[in-house]
């Protein structure tokens, strides 16, 4: 059993960082009551974590390659634990949001290293089993988030959704240090600080502008200025990445149709499937009077379905091309959002359940083949970078989705106002999410090649810079002479 201890150590970290993406959703009304948090503040509590995670994920992978994956993973666990404790003790909304940002930094260090640690620890059939368990842990985290958050909030108080991370992180640190090897440090790729900075500024300014516009209105100059800053930072990011010898994100990857289709589909999937969770939770608790546990139970069918479907697909649907599974999955997510856009002033929470199940089915179909198809569609030396880009796009899609849908929700007089206006606000937001999901399905079907194969000519002559061959290790003269004598 000792050989599976590294898998447990990595699984604990992955479960914890992924649960914290959604566990706060059912606790938002309790946070608002205790801290006096505004609607925009609640959006930032959700968004800051996903935004920081998305912005730093690619850079964290580069740091891990230089310093060692175990070292960066353990450092990320320690930072995540300290930030979680800070969130639990936060006396104000501002400090809570700051703690969520630091959590995102630690989560980026963990997320960027988990698969690398498993890949260097296990071989052959053990590696396949470890990756399968890691995928199941991802699904279990999504399923556990709403109900775990509801239980902790209702019976112990919302600070415990963060405090519970501390002992889990300590256990994961000890287990990692005792059972996981230090691994190799490649040290081959330089850091790209200007790329990290410009991408972070672009993502943060865009999210801030969307949230601010939802509170203050689009007529305010302060709503447009951050979006202008975001556009300029994005342009600077493109310039930096084109001129950097070893960029954080090789822009040549965007010459691959399948890469563009899958990364775009990943961003749209997170937006359409999960960005409405916070507002559905606020509606159910503030308007319908449900407790956190009951709210978690309403949301849980989607998570359970999205956990079970990949297991069935792995057993029976492995021959289905990624183009079809991703496209059909996004189509079902869009339909599920449209099914949820049927809220009336006197509706109960049950009106959301059919749509939630449909969304879970779509997410379960689309998510598993995304990574494997993406890795098969880009040059091998860019596989890690491509995977990091997909994970970043998914988290950034969630962050921007919460901001965009929150802006629409607020502009339609939600969450305050008469019950009919709040229902209209919910329906408008769900309609937008559903429309984006349907557009994502068209995008994926049009760009992802059948079977996820790379475009002809992509692997050669497509502007890709090949990775340099590792330098040969010099052999001391004395050792060389001994070798020559031994071979005579």
Coordinates of C-alpha atoms in Angstrom, one line a residue:
X1 CA 0.0 0.0 0.0
X2 CA 2.9 2.4 0.5
X3 CA 3.3 2.7 -3.3
X4 CA 0.0 4.5 -3.4
X5 CA 0.8 7.0 -0.7
X6 CA 2.1 9.6 -3.3
X7 CA -1.2 9.3 -5.1
X8 CA -3.0 10.0 -1.8
X9 CA -0.8 13.0 -1.2
X10 CA -1.4 14.4 -4.7
X11 CA -5.1 13.6 -4.6
X12 CA -5.6 15.4 -1.3
X13 CA -4.1 18.6 -2.8
X14 CA -6.1 18.3 -6.0
X15 CA -9.3 17.6 -4.2
X16 CA -8.8 20.6 -1.9
X17 CA -8.0 23.2 -4.5
X18 CA -10.9 22.1 -6.8
X19 CA -13.4 22.0 -4.0
X20 CA -12.6 25.6 -3.2
X21 CA -13.7 26.7 -6.6
X22 CA -17.3 25.9 -5.8
X23 CA -17.6 25.4 -2.0
X24 CA -18.1 29.1 -1.4
X25 CA -21.2 29.3 -3.5
X26 CA -23.6 28.1 -0.9
X27 CA -21.9 30.2 1.8
X28 CA -22.3 33.6 0.0
X29 CA -25.5 34.7 1.8
X30 CA -24.0 33.9 5.2
X31 CA -20.8 35.8 4.3
X32 CA -22.9 38.8 3.2
X33 CA -24.9 38.8 6.5
X34 CA -21.8 38.5 8.7
X35 CA -19.5 40.9 6.8
X36 CA -22.0 43.3 5.2
X37 CA -20.7 42.3 1.8
X38 CA -22.1 44.0 -1.3
X39 CA -23.2 42.1 -4.4
X40 CA -20.0 43.1 -6.1
X41 CA -18.0 41.9 -3.1
X42 CA -19.7 38.5 -3.3
X43 CA -18.7 38.3 -6.9
X44 CA -15.0 39.0 -6.0
X45 CA -15.1 36.3 -3.3
X46 CA -15.9 33.8 -6.0
X47 CA -13.9 35.4 -8.8
X48 CA -10.6 36.3 -7.1
X49 CA -9.6 32.6 -6.6
X50 CA -10.4 31.5 -10.1
X51 CA -8.8 34.6 -11.6
X52 CA -5.5 34.2 -9.7
X53 CA -5.4 30.5 -10.4
X54 CA -5.9 31.2 -14.2
X55 CA -3.4 34.0 -14.4
X56 CA -0.6 32.2 -12.7
X57 CA -1.0 28.6 -13.7
X58 CA 1.3 28.7 -16.8
X59 CA 3.9 30.7 -14.9
X60 CA 3.8 28.2 -12.0
X61 CA 4.5 25.4 -14.3
X62 CA 7.7 27.1 -15.5
X63 CA 8.8 27.8 -11.9
X64 CA 8.2 24.1 -11.0
X65 CA 10.3 23.0 -13.9
X66 CA 13.2 25.1 -12.6
X67 CA 12.9 24.5 -8.9
X68 CA 11.5 21.0 -8.8
X69 CA 7.9 19.8 -8.8
X70 CA 7.8 18.4 -5.3
X71 CA 9.2 21.6 -3.8
X72 CA 6.7 23.8 -5.6
X73 CA 3.8 21.5 -4.7
X74 CA 4.7 21.5 -1.0
X75 CA 5.2 25.3 -1.1
X76 CA 1.8 25.7 -2.8
X77 CA 0.2 23.5 -0.1
X78 CA 1.7 25.6 2.7
X79 CA 0.7 28.9 1.1
X80 CA -2.8 27.5 0.5
X81 CA -3.1 26.5 4.2
X82 CA -2.0 29.9 5.5
X83 CA -4.3 31.7 3.1
X84 CA -7.2 29.4 4.1
X85 CA -6.6 30.3 7.7
X86 CA -6.5 33.9 6.8
X87 CA -9.9 33.6 5.0
X88 CA -11.4 31.9 8.0
X89 CA -10.3 34.7 10.3
X90 CA -11.0 37.6 7.9
X91 CA -12.9 40.4 9.7
X92 CA -13.8 42.2 6.5
X93 CA -14.7 41.6 2.9
X94 CA -11.5 43.1 1.7
X95 CA -9.3 40.8 3.7
X96 CA -11.4 37.8 2.7
X97 CA -10.9 38.7 -1.0
X98 CA -7.2 39.2 -0.4
X99 CA -7.0 35.7 1.2
X100 CA -8.8 34.2 -1.8
X101 CA -6.2 35.8 -4.0
X102 CA -3.4 34.2 -2.0
X103 CA -5.3 30.9 -2.1
X104 CA -5.3 31.1 -5.8
X105 CA -1.5 31.5 -5.9
X106 CA -1.0 28.4 -3.8
X107 CA -3.6 26.5 -5.9
X108 CA -1.7 27.5 -9.1
X109 CA 1.5 26.0 -7.7
X110 CA -0.4 22.8 -6.8
X111 CA -2.4 22.4 -10.0
X112 CA 0.7 23.0 -12.2
X113 CA 2.5 20.1 -10.5
X114 CA 0.0 17.3 -9.6
X115 CA 0.1 15.5 -13.0
X116 CA 3.9 15.9 -13.3
X117 CA 4.4 14.3 -9.8
X118 CA 2.2 11.4 -10.7
X119 CA 3.9 11.0 -14.1
X120 CA 7.4 10.8 -12.5
X121 CA 6.3 8.6 -9.6
X122 CA 4.4 5.8 -11.5
X123 CA 5.1 3.8 -14.6
X124 CA 3.0 1.6 -16.9
X125 CA -0.2 0.2 -15.6
X126 CA 0.3 2.0 -12.2
X127 CA 0.5 5.3 -14.0
X128 CA -2.7 4.7 -15.9
X129 CA -4.5 3.8 -12.7
X130 CA -3.0 6.8 -10.9
X131 CA -4.3 9.2 -13.7
X132 CA -7.7 7.5 -13.6
X133 CA -7.9 8.0 -9.8
X134 CA -6.8 11.6 -10.3
X135 CA -9.6 12.2 -12.8
X136 CA -12.1 10.7 -10.4
X137 CA -10.9 13.0 -7.6
X138 CA -11.6 15.9 -9.9
X139 CA -15.1 14.7 -10.4
X140 CA -15.6 13.9 -6.7
X141 CA -14.5 17.5 -5.8
X142 CA -17.1 19.0 -8.1
X143 CA -19.8 16.7 -6.6
X144 CA -18.7 17.3 -3.0
X145 CA -18.4 21.1 -3.2
X146 CA -22.0 22.2 -2.8
X147 CA -23.0 19.7 -0.1
X148 CA -19.8 20.0 1.9
X149 CA -20.1 23.8 1.8
X150 CA -23.7 23.6 2.9
X151 CA -23.0 21.3 5.8
X152 CA -20.1 23.3 7.1
X153 CA -21.9 26.7 6.7
X154 CA -25.1 25.6 8.3
X155 CA -23.7 23.6 11.3
X156 CA -20.4 25.3 12.0
X157 CA -20.4 28.6 10.2
X158 CA -19.0 29.8 6.9
X159 CA -15.4 30.3 8.2
X160 CA -15.1 26.5 8.4
X161 CA -15.3 26.1 4.7
X162 CA -11.8 27.6 4.7
X163 CA -10.5 26.4 8.1
X164 CA -11.1 22.7 7.2
X165 CA -8.3 23.1 4.5
X166 CA -5.6 23.6 7.1
X167 CA -5.4 20.1 8.6
X168 CA -5.9 18.5 5.1
X169 CA -3.0 20.6 3.8
X170 CA -0.7 19.7 6.7
X171 CA -1.5 16.0 6.2
X172 CA -0.8 16.4 2.4
X173 CA 2.6 18.2 3.1
X174 CA 3.8 15.5 5.5
X175 CA 2.7 12.7 3.2
X176 CA 4.4 14.3 0.2
X177 CA 7.7 14.9 2.0
X178 CA 7.7 11.3 3.3
X179 CA 6.7 9.4 0.2
X180 CA 7.2 11.5 -3.0
X181 CA 10.7 11.7 -4.5
X182 CA 12.2 15.2 -5.1
X183 CA 12.1 14.7 -8.9
X184 CA 14.3 16.3 -11.5
X185 CA 14.8 20.0 -12.1
X186 CA 15.1 20.7 -15.8
X187 CA 16.1 24.4 -15.4
X188 CA 15.8 24.6 -19.1
X189 CA 13.1 27.3 -19.5
X190 CA 13.6 30.8 -18.3
X191 CA 10.9 32.6 -16.4
X192 CA 8.7 35.0 -18.3
X193 CA 7.9 37.7 -15.8
X194 CA 6.6 40.2 -18.3
X195 CA 4.3 37.6 -19.8
X196 CA 2.9 36.7 -16.4
X197 CA 2.5 40.4 -15.5
X198 CA 0.7 41.5 -18.6
X199 CA -1.6 38.5 -18.7
X200 CA -2.5 39.0 -15.0
X201 CA -3.2 42.7 -15.6
X202 CA -5.4 41.9 -18.6
X203 CA -7.4 39.3 -16.8
X204 CA -7.8 41.3 -13.6
X205 CA -8.7 44.5 -15.3
X206 CA -11.3 42.8 -17.5
X207 CA -12.9 41.1 -14.5
X208 CA -12.9 44.3 -12.4
X209 CA -14.4 46.3 -15.3
X210 CA -17.3 43.8 -15.8
X211 CA -18.1 43.6 -12.0
X212 CA -17.8 47.4 -11.6
X213 CA -20.1 48.0 -14.5
X214 CA -22.7 45.7 -13.0
X215 CA -22.8 47.8 -9.8
X216 CA -22.3 51.3 -11.2
X217 CA -23.7 51.0 -14.7
X218 CA -22.0 51.3 -18.1
X219 CA -22.5 55.0 -18.2
X220 CA -19.8 55.5 -15.6
X221 CA -16.3 56.2 -16.9
X222 CA -14.9 53.9 -14.3
X223 CA -16.6 51.0 -16.0
X224 CA -14.8 51.5 -19.3
X225 CA -11.4 52.5 -18.1
X226 CA -10.5 49.0 -16.7
X227 CA -11.6 47.4 -19.9
X228 CA -9.4 49.7 -21.9
X229 CA -6.5 48.8 -19.6
X230 CA -7.3 45.1 -20.2
X231 CA -7.2 45.6 -23.9
X232 CA -3.8 47.4 -23.7
X233 CA -2.4 44.8 -21.4
X234 CA -3.6 42.0 -23.7
X235 CA -1.9 43.7 -26.6
X236 CA 1.3 44.0 -24.6
X237 CA 1.1 40.3 -23.7
X238 CA 1.0 39.4 -27.4
X239 CA 4.0 41.6 -28.1
X240 CA 5.9 40.2 -25.1
X241 CA 5.2 36.6 -26.0
X242 CA 6.2 37.1 -29.7
X243 CA 9.5 38.6 -28.7
X244 CA 10.5 36.4 -25.8
X245 CA 12.8 33.5 -26.6
X246 CA 11.1 31.2 -24.2
X247 CA 7.5 32.5 -23.8
X248 CA 5.0 31.4 -21.1
X249 CA 2.6 30.7 -24.0
X250 CA 3.9 30.0 -27.4
X251 CA 1.5 31.9 -29.7
X252 CA 2.3 29.5 -32.5
X253 CA -0.1 27.1 -30.8
X254 CA -3.0 29.2 -32.0
X255 CA -2.2 28.1 -35.6
X256 CA -3.6 24.7 -34.6
X257 CA -7.4 24.6 -35.3
X258 CA -8.0 21.9 -32.7
X259 CA -6.0 23.8 -30.1
X260 CA -8.1 27.0 -30.6
X261 CA -11.3 25.0 -30.6
X262 CA -10.6 23.0 -27.5
X263 CA -9.2 26.0 -25.5
X264 CA -12.2 28.1 -26.5
X265 CA -14.6 25.3 -25.7
X266 CA -13.0 24.9 -22.2
X267 CA -13.5 28.6 -21.4
X268 CA -17.1 28.5 -22.7
X269 CA -17.8 25.3 -20.8
X270 CA -16.8 26.8 -17.4
X271 CA -18.8 29.9 -18.1
X272 CA -22.0 28.2 -19.2
X273 CA -21.9 25.3 -16.8
X274 CA -20.8 26.9 -13.5
X275 CA -20.8 30.7 -13.5
X276 CA -24.5 30.9 -12.5
X277 CA -24.0 28.8 -9.3
X278 CA -23.5 31.9 -7.1
X279 CA -26.6 33.6 -8.3
X280 CA -28.8 30.5 -8.1
X281 CA -27.5 30.0 -4.5
X282 CA -28.3 33.6 -3.6
X283 CA -31.8 33.3 -5.1
X284 CA -32.6 30.0 -3.3
X285 CA -31.4 31.2 0.1
X286 CA -32.4 34.9 0.1
X287 CA -35.6 34.5 -1.8
X288 CA -36.8 31.0 -1.2
X289 CA -35.5 30.7 2.4
X290 CA -33.6 27.5 1.8
X291 CA -30.7 26.7 4.1
X292 CA -27.1 26.1 2.9
X293 CA -27.6 22.3 3.1
X294 CA -30.8 22.3 1.1
X295 CA -29.3 24.6 -1.5
X296 CA -26.3 22.2 -1.8
X297 CA -28.7 19.3 -2.3
X298 CA -30.5 21.2 -5.1
X299 CA -27.2 21.8 -6.9
X300 CA -25.7 18.4 -6.2
X301 CA -27.5 16.4 -9.0
X302 CA -25.5 18.3 -11.6
X303 CA -22.2 17.5 -9.9
X304 CA -23.1 13.8 -9.4
X305 CA -24.1 13.4 -13.0
X306 CA -20.9 15.1 -14.2
X307 CA -19.0 12.6 -12.0
X308 CA -20.7 9.5 -13.1
X309 CA -20.9 10.1 -16.8
X310 CA -17.1 10.2 -17.4
X311 CA -16.8 6.9 -15.6
X312 CA -19.3 5.4 -18.1
X313 CA -17.6 7.1 -21.0
X314 CA -14.3 5.7 -20.0
X315 CA -15.8 2.2 -19.9
X316 CA -18.0 2.3 -23.0
X317 CA -17.4 5.5 -25.0
X318 CA -13.7 5.6 -25.6
X319 CA -14.1 5.2 -29.4
X320 CA -16.3 8.4 -29.6
X321 CA -14.2 11.2 -31.4
X322 CA -13.5 14.2 -29.2
X323 CA -15.1 16.5 -31.8
X324 CA -18.5 14.8 -31.1
X325 CA -18.3 14.4 -27.4
X326 CA -17.1 18.0 -26.8
X327 CA -19.7 19.5 -29.2
X328 CA -22.6 17.4 -27.9
X329 CA -21.5 18.1 -24.3
X330 CA -21.6 21.9 -24.9
X331 CA -24.9 21.6 -26.7
X332 CA -26.4 19.8 -23.7
X333 CA -25.0 22.5 -21.4
X334 CA -26.6 25.2 -23.5
X335 CA -29.9 23.4 -23.5
X336 CA -29.6 22.9 -19.7
X337 CA -29.1 26.6 -19.2
X338 CA -32.2 27.4 -21.3
X339 CA -34.2 24.9 -19.3
X340 CA -33.3 26.7 -16.1
X341 CA -34.4 30.0 -17.7
X342 CA -38.0 29.3 -16.6
X343 CA -38.1 30.9 -13.2
X344 CA -41.2 32.8 -12.1
X345 CA -42.0 34.9 -9.1
X346 CA -43.6 31.9 -7.3
X347 CA -41.2 29.2 -8.6
X348 CA -39.6 26.8 -6.2
X349 CA -36.0 25.5 -6.4
X350 CA -37.2 22.4 -8.3
X351 CA -37.6 24.4 -11.4
X352 CA -33.8 24.3 -11.8
X353 CA -33.2 20.6 -11.4
X354 CA -34.0 19.3 -14.9
X355 CA -31.6 21.9 -16.4
X356 CA -28.9 21.2 -13.8
X357 CA -29.0 17.5 -14.7
X358 CA -28.7 18.3 -18.4
X359 CA -25.8 20.6 -17.7
X360 CA -24.1 17.8 -15.6
X361 CA -24.6 15.4 -18.5
X362 CA -23.0 17.8 -20.9
X363 CA -20.0 18.6 -18.7
X364 CA -19.5 14.9 -18.1
X365 CA -19.4 14.2 -21.8
X366 CA -17.2 17.2 -22.8
X367 CA -14.5 17.4 -20.1
X368 CA -12.7 14.0 -20.2
X369 CA -11.8 14.1 -23.9
X370 CA -10.6 17.7 -23.9
X371 CA -7.2 17.2 -22.4
X372 CA -6.4 14.0 -24.3
X373 CA -7.5 15.5 -27.6
X374 CA -5.6 18.7 -27.0
X375 CA -2.3 16.8 -26.2
X376 CA -2.7 14.7 -29.3
X377 CA -3.2 17.8 -31.5
X378 CA 0.0 19.8 -30.6
X379 CA 3.7 19.0 -30.9
X380 CA 4.9 16.8 -28.1
X381 CA 7.3 19.4 -26.8
X382 CA 4.4 21.8 -26.3
X383 CA 2.1 19.3 -24.5
X384 CA 2.6 20.7 -21.0
X385 CA 2.2 24.3 -22.2
X386 CA -1.0 23.3 -24.1
X387 CA -2.5 21.6 -21.1
X388 CA -1.7 24.6 -18.9
X389 CA -3.4 26.8 -21.4
X390 CA -6.5 24.7 -21.3
X391 CA -6.7 24.7 -17.5
X392 CA -6.0 28.5 -17.5
X393 CA -8.8 29.1 -20.0
X394 CA -11.3 27.1 -18.0
X395 CA -10.6 29.0 -14.8
X396 CA -10.5 32.4 -16.7
X397 CA -13.8 31.4 -18.3
X398 CA -15.3 30.9 -14.9
X399 CA -14.0 34.2 -13.5
X400 CA -15.2 36.2 -16.5
X401 CA -18.5 34.3 -16.6
X402 CA -19.2 35.2 -13.0
X403 CA -18.5 38.8 -13.8
X404 CA -20.5 38.9 -17.1
X405 CA -23.5 37.0 -15.8
X406 CA -23.4 39.0 -12.5
X407 CA -23.4 42.2 -14.5
X408 CA -26.5 41.0 -16.5
X409 CA -28.1 39.9 -13.3
X410 CA -27.5 43.2 -11.5
X411 CA -28.7 45.2 -14.6
X412 CA -32.0 43.4 -14.5
X413 CA -32.6 44.5 -10.9
X414 CA -31.3 41.3 -9.3
X415 CA -30.8 40.2 -6.5
X416 CA -32.7 43.1 -5.0
X417 CA -36.2 44.2 -6.0
X418 CA -39.6 42.5 -6.4
X419 CA -39.7 38.8 -6.9
X420 CA -40.8 39.1 -10.5
X421 CA -37.8 41.3 -11.3
X422 CA -35.4 38.9 -9.6
X423 CA -36.9 36.0 -11.7
X424 CA -36.5 38.1 -14.9
X425 CA -32.8 38.8 -13.9
X426 CA -32.2 35.1 -13.4
X427 CA -33.8 34.1 -16.7
X428 CA -31.9 36.8 -18.6
X429 CA -28.6 35.5 -17.2
X430 CA -29.4 31.9 -17.9
X431 CA -30.4 32.8 -21.5
X432 CA -27.1 34.4 -22.0
X433 CA -25.2 31.4 -20.5
X434 CA -27.2 29.1 -22.7
X435 CA -26.6 31.1 -25.8
X436 CA -22.9 31.0 -25.2
X437 CA -23.0 27.3 -24.6
X438 CA -24.7 26.7 -27.9
X439 CA -22.1 29.0 -29.6
X440 CA -19.3 27.0 -28.0
X441 CA -20.8 23.8 -29.4
X442 CA -20.7 25.3 -32.9
X443 CA -17.1 26.5 -32.3
X444 CA -15.9 23.1 -31.2
X445 CA -17.6 21.2 -34.0
X446 CA -16.2 23.6 -36.6
X447 CA -12.6 23.8 -35.3
X448 CA -11.8 20.4 -33.6
X449 CA -10.7 17.9 -36.2
X450 CA -12.2 14.4 -36.2
X451 CA -10.4 12.3 -33.7
X452 CA -8.5 15.3 -32.3
X453 CA -5.7 14.9 -34.9
X454 CA -3.4 17.8 -35.7
X455 CA -3.9 19.8 -38.8
X456 CA -1.6 18.7 -41.7
X457 CA 1.6 20.5 -41.5
X458 CA 1.1 21.6 -37.9
X459 CA 3.9 19.6 -36.4
X460 CA 6.4 20.9 -38.9
X461 CA 6.8 24.2 -40.6
X462 CA 4.0 25.8 -38.7
X463 CA 6.2 28.4 -37.0
X464 CA 6.9 26.1 -34.0
X465 CA 10.3 26.5 -32.4
X466 CA 11.6 23.1 -31.5
X467 CA 12.8 22.5 -28.0
X468 CA 16.6 22.5 -27.8
X469 CA 18.2 19.1 -27.3
X470 CA 19.7 18.6 -23.8
X471 CA 23.4 19.1 -23.7
X472 CA 25.5 16.0 -23.4
X473 CA 26.9 15.5 -20.0
X474 CA 30.7 16.0 -20.1
X475 CA 32.7 12.9 -19.2
X476 CA 35.8 13.4 -17.1
X477 CA 39.1 12.5 -18.9
X478 CA 40.1 9.9 -16.3
X479 CA 36.7 8.2 -16.5
X480 CA 37.0 8.2 -20.3
X481 CA 40.4 6.5 -20.2
X482 CA 39.1 3.8 -17.9
X483 CA 36.2 3.2 -20.3
X484 CA 38.5 2.8 -23.2
X485 CA 40.7 0.3 -21.3
X486 CA 37.6 -1.7 -20.3
X487 CA 36.4 -2.0 -23.9
X488 CA 39.8 -3.2 -25.2

